[in-house]
Coordinates of C-alpha atoms in Angstrom, one line a residue:
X118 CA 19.7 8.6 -92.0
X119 CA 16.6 6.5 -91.2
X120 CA 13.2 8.3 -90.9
X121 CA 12.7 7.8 -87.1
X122 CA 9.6 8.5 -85.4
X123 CA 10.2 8.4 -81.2
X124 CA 7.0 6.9 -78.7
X125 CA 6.4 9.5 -75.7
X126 CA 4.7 8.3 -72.1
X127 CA 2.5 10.7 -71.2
X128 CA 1.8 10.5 -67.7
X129 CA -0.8 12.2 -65.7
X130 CA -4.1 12.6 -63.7
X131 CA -6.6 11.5 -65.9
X132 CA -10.5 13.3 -65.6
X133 CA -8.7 16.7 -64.5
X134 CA -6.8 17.1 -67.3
X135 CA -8.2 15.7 -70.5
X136 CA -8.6 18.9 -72.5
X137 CA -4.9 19.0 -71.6
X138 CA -4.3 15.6 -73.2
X139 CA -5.7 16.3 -75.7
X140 CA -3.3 19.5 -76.3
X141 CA -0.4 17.4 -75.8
X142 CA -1.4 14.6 -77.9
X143 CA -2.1 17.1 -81.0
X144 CA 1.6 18.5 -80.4
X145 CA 2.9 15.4 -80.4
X146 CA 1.2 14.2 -83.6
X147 CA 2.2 17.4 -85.2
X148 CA 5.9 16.2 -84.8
X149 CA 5.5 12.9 -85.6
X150 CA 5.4 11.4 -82.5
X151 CA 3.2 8.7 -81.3
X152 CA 2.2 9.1 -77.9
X153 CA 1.4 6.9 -75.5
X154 CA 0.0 6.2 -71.7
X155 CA -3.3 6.9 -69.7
X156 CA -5.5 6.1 -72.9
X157 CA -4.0 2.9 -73.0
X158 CA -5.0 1.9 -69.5
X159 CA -7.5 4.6 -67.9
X160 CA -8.0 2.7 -64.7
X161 CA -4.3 1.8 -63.5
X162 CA -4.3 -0.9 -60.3
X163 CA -1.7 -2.7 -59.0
X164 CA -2.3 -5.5 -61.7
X165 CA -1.3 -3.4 -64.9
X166 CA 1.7 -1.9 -62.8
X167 CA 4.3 -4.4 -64.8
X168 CA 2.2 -3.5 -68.2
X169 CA 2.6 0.3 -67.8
X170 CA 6.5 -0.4 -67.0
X171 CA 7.0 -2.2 -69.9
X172 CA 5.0 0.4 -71.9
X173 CA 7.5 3.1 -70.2
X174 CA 10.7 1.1 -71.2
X175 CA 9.7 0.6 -74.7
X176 CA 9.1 4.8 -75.3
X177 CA 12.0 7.1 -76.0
X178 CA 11.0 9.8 -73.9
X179 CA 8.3 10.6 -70.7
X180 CA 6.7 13.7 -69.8
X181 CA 4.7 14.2 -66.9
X182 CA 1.6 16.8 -66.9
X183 CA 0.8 18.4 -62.8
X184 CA -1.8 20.2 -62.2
X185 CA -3.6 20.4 -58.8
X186 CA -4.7 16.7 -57.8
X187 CA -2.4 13.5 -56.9
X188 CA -4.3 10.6 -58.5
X189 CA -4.8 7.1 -57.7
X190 CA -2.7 5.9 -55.0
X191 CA -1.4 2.6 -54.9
X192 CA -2.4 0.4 -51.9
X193 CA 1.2 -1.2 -51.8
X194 CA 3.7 2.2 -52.1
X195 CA 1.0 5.3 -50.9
X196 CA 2.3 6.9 -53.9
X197 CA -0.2 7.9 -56.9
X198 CA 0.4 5.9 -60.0
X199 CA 1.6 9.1 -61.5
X200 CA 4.2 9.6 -59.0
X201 CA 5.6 6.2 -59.5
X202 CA 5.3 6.4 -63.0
X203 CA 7.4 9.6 -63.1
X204 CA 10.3 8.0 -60.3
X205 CA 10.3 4.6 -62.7
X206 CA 11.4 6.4 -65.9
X207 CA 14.0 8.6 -64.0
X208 CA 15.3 5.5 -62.4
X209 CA 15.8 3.6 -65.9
X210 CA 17.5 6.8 -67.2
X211 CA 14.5 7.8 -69.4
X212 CA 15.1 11.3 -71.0
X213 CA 11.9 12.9 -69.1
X214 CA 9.9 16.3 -68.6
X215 CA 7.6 17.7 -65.9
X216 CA 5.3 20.2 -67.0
X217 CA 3.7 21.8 -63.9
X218 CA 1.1 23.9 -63.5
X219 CA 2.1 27.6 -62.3
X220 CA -0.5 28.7 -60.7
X221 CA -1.7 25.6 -58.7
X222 CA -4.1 27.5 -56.8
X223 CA -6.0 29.0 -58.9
X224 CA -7.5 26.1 -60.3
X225 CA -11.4 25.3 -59.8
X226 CA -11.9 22.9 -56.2
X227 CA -13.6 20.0 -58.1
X228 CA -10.5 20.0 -60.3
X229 CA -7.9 19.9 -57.0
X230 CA -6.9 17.7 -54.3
X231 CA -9.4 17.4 -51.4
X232 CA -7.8 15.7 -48.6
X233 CA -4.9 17.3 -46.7
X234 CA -2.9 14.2 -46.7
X235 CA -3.1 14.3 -50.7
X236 CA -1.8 18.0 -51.2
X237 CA 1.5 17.1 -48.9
X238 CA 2.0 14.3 -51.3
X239 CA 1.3 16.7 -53.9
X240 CA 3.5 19.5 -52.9
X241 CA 6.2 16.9 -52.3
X242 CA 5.9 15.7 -55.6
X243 CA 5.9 18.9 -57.8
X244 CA 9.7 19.5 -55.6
X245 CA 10.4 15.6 -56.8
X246 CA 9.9 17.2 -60.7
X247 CA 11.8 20.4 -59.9
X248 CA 14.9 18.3 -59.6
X249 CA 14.9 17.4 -63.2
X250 CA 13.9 19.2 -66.0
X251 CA 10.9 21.5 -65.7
X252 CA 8.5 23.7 -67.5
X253 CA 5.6 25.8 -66.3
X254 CA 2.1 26.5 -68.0
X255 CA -1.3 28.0 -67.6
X256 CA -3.6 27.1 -70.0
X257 CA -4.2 24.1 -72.2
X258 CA -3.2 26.0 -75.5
X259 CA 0.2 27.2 -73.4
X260 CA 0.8 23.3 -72.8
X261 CA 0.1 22.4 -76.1
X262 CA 3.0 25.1 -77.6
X263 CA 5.3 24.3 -74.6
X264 CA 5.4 20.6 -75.1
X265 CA 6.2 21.2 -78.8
X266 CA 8.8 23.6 -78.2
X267 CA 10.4 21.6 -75.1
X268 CA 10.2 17.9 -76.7
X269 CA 11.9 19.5 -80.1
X270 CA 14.5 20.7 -78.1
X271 CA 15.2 17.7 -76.0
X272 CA 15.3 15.1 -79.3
X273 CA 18.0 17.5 -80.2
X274 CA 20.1 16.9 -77.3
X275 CA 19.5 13.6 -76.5
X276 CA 18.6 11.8 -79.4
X277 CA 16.8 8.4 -78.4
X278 CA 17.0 5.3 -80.4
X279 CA 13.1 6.0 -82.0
X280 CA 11.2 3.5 -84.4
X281 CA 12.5 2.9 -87.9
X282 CA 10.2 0.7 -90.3
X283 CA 12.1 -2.9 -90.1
X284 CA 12.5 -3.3 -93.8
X285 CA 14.2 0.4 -93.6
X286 CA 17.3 -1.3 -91.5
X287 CA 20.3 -3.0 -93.5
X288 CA 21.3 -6.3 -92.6
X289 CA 24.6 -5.7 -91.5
X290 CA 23.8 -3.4 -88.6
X291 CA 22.7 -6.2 -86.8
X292 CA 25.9 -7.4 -85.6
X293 CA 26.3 -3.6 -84.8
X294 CA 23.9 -4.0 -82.0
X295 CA 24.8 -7.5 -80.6
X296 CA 28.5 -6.3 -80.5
X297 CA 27.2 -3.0 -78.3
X298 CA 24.5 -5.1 -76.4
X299 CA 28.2 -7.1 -75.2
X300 CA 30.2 -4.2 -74.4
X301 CA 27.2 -2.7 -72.8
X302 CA 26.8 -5.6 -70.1
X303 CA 30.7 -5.9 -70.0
X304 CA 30.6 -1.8 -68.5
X305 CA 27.6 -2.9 -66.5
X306 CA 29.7 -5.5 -64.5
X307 CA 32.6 -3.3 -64.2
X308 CA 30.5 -0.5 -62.6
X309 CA 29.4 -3.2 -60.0
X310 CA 32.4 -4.9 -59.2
X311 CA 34.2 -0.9 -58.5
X312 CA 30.9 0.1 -56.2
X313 CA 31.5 -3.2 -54.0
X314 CA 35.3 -2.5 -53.5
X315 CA 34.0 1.0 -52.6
X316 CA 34.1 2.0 -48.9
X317 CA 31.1 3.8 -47.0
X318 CA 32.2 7.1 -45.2
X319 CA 32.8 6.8 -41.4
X320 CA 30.2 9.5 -40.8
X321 CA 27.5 8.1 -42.2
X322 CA 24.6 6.7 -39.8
X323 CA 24.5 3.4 -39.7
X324 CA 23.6 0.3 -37.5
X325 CA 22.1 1.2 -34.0
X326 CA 22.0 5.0 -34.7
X327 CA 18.4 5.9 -35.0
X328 CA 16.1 7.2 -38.0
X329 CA 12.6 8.5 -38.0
X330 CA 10.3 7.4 -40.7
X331 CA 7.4 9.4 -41.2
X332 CA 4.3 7.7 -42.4
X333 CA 0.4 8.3 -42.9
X334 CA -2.6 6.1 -41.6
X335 CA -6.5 6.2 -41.7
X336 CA -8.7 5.3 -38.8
X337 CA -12.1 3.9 -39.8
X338 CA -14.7 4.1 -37.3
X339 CA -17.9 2.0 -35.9
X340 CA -21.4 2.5 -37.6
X341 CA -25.1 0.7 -37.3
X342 CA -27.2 0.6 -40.1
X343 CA -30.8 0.3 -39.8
X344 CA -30.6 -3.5 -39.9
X345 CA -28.8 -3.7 -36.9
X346 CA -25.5 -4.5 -38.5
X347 CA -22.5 -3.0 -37.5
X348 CA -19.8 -1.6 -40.4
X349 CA -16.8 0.5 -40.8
X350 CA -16.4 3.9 -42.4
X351 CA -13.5 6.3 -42.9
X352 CA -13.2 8.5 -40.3
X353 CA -9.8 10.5 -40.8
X354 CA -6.0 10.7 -42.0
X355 CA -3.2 10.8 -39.8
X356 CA 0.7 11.1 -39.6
X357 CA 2.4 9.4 -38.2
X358 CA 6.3 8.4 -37.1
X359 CA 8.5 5.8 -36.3
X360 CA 11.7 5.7 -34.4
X361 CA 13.7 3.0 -34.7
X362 CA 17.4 2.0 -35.6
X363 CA 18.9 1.0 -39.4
X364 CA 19.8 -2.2 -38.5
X365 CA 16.5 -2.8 -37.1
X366 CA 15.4 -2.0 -40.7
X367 CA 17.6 -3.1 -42.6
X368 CA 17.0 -6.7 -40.8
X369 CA 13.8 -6.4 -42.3
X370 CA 14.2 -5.5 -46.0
X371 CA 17.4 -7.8 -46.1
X372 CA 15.9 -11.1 -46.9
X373 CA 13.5 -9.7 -49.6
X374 CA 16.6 -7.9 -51.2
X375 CA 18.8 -11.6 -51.8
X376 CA 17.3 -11.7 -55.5
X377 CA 16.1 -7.9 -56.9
X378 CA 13.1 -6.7 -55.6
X379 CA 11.0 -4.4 -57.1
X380 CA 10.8 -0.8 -55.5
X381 CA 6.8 -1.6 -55.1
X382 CA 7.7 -4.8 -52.6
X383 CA 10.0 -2.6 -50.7
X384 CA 7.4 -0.1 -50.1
X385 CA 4.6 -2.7 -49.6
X386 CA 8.0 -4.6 -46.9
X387 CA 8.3 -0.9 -44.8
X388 CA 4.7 -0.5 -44.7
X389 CA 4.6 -3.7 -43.1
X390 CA 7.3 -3.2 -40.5
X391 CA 5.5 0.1 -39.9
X392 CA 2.3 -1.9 -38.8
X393 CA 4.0 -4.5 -37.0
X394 CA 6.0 -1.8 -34.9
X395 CA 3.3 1.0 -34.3
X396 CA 0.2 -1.4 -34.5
X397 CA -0.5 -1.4 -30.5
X398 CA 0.8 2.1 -29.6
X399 CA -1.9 3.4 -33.0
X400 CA -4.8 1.3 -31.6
X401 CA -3.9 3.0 -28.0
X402 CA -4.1 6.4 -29.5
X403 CA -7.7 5.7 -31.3
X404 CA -9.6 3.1 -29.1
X405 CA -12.9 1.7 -30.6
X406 CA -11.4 2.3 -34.1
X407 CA -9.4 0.5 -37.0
X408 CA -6.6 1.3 -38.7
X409 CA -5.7 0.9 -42.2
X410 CA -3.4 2.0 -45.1
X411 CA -0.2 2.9 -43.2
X412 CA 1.9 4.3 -46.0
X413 CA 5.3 5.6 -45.7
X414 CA 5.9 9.2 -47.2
X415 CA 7.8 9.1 -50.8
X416 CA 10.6 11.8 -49.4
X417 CA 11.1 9.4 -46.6
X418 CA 11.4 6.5 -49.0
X419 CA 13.5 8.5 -50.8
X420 CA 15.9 8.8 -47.7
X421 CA 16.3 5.1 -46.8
X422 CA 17.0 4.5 -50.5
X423 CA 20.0 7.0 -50.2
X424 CA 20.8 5.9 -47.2
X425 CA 21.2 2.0 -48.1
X426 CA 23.2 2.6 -51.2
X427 CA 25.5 4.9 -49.3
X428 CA 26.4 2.3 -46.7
X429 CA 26.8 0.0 -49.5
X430 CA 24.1 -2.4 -48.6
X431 CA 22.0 -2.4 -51.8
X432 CA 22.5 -1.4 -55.0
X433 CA 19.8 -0.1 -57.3
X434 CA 19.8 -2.2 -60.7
X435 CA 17.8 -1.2 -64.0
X436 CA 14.0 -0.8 -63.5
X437 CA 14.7 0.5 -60.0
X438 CA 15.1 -3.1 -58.4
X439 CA 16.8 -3.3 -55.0
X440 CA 18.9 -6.1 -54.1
X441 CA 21.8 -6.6 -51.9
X442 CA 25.6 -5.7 -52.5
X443 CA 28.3 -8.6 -51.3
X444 CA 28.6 -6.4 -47.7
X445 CA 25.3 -6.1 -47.4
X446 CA 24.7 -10.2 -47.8
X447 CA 27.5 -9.9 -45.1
X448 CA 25.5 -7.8 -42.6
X449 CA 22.7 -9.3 -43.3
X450 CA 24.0 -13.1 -41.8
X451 CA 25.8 -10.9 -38.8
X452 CA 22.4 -9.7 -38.0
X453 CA 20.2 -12.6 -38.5
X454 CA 22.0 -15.6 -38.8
X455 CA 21.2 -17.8 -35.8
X456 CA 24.6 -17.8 -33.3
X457 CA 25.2 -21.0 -31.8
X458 CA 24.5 -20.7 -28.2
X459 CA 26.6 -21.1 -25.2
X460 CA 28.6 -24.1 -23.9
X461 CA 27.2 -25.1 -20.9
X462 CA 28.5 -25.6 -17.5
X463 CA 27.0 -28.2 -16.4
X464 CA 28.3 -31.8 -16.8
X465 CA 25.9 -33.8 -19.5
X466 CA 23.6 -36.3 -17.5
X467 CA 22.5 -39.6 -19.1
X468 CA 19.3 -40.0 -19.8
X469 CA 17.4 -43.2 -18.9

């Protein structure tokens, strides 16, 4: 047996919790392990968002520290990097572990999430983790011992694939791979041919029934400075919530979802049908004032995503891609295909 050595993701807020870092990153090197994440790219934008995946695919396991604040939010999803970090490596099947702070509350107000907006998203997050395997902690030194104990325990039962020095491998396991690389994609196909031939339940909502999507939005309002100009500053977070019908949203995600899209651009698409459907009724409700960031809530997100792949409409591929199943290319031309229009009754009149 090889001497393997296996890459963790560590994902997390970053100026909150770098004494905890540090913790973990000492455990980590204590076993061998070579840790990755935040130090690699500090500032995370919309830009390095393919980068960190990558980084993500290429580690053998993820664990994800919580403490009391969200983190950066992406512009495109409303979800903090962390949060789409976390949902990425589940997605791909990523062995992964949350380790959340127990006692939230207690933890000093320059170190915790200020806006009320930002502690929903928070709470509903730290429910997202407690869905998967979970571990609780007070103290950096507790993290530390936790993350040792827990990540020991999880390379025992499931073993990743780790990093073995290349001149370590022999030569004939080569062929060893390609032929399971093969049979992989050959189970792959299979899986997708049975979920098309599968059948959505008649209970399921569906077409004109309605669904609610819940969403947030900030106002900015007028200011003069002392030169006379006018400018825009925040002014406040809202919810907000949308009624309107699945086919009305699947209509709009469908043409986005004919080659896989990535779960960012299906965010970014909703949050954009959430404008274009709420944008005068909003500007009614807050005259004299601008709106900006609509985001649609993760949970809700979450919903749709269900939803979708229950009808059979999309199915989710590796890397948490949409695109659309054979039925729902089908539903998609019933709904938008242009119809031809009706025959006429009136006789056809030369022109001259």
């Amino acid at each position: 047996m090889h001497d393997k050595r296996y890459q963790i993701f560590i994902s997390s807020t970053y100026d909150d919790l770098k004494v905890e870092r540090s913790e973990v990153m000492q455990a980590l090197l204590e076993l061998d392990c070579m840790p990755g994440g935040m130090e690699l790219f500090p500032s995370a934008n919309e830009e390095q968002w393919n980068w960190i995946r990558k980084v993500i695919d290429e580690s053998d396991y993820y664990l994800v520290i919580v403490a009391n604040r969200y983190g950066s939010v992406s512009d495109q999803t409303g979800m903090s990097y962390t949060e789409m970090e976390y949902r990425y490596a589940a997605d791909i099947g990523k062995p992964t572990i949350a380790f959340l702070h127990e006692d939230p509350t207690g933890i000093e107000a320059k170190r915790s999430e200020q806006s009320q907006t930002g502690k929903r998203k928070l709470a509903q997050f730290r429910k997202l983790c407690e869905t998967r395997l979970v571990k609780y902690w007070n103290s950096p030194v507790d993290l530390g011992a936790k993350v040792s104990r827990s990540l020991t325990q999880l390379i025992k039962h499931e073993p990743a694939i780790g990093w073995v020095r290349a001149d370590k491998i022999p030569e004939d396991q080569s062929a060893v791979i390609l032929r399971l690389r093969d049979e992989i994609s050959g189970l792959k196909s299979k899986l997708k041919e049975s979920s098309a031939r599968s059948r959505a339940p008649d209970n399921l909502a569906c077409g004109t029934d309605q669904v609610e999507i819940d969403f947030s939005y900030q106002t900015k309002k007028a200011k003069t400075g002392k030169n006379g100009q006018a400018y825009w500053v925040n002014d406040d977070e809202h919810d907000g919530s949308l009624r309107t019908t699945w086919d009305d949203l699947f209509s709009c995600l469908a043409p986005d979802l004919i080659n896989p899209a990535s779960e960012y651009r299906i965010v970014s698409c909703i949050n954009n049908f959430i404008e274009g459907r709420t944008h005068f009724k909003m500007q009614e409700m807050h005259p004299d004032k601008k709106i900006e960031t609509i985001r649609i809530y993760s949970n809700v997100l979450d919903q749709i995503k269900v939803q979708l792949r229950a009808l059979g409409l999309i199915e989710i591929e590796y890397g948490n891609d949409w695109v659309l199943t054979e039925h729902g290319d089908q539903h998609m031309i019933e709904l938008l295909a242009q119809k031809k229009a009706e025959p006429s009754c009136e006789p056809v009149r030369p022109t001259t």
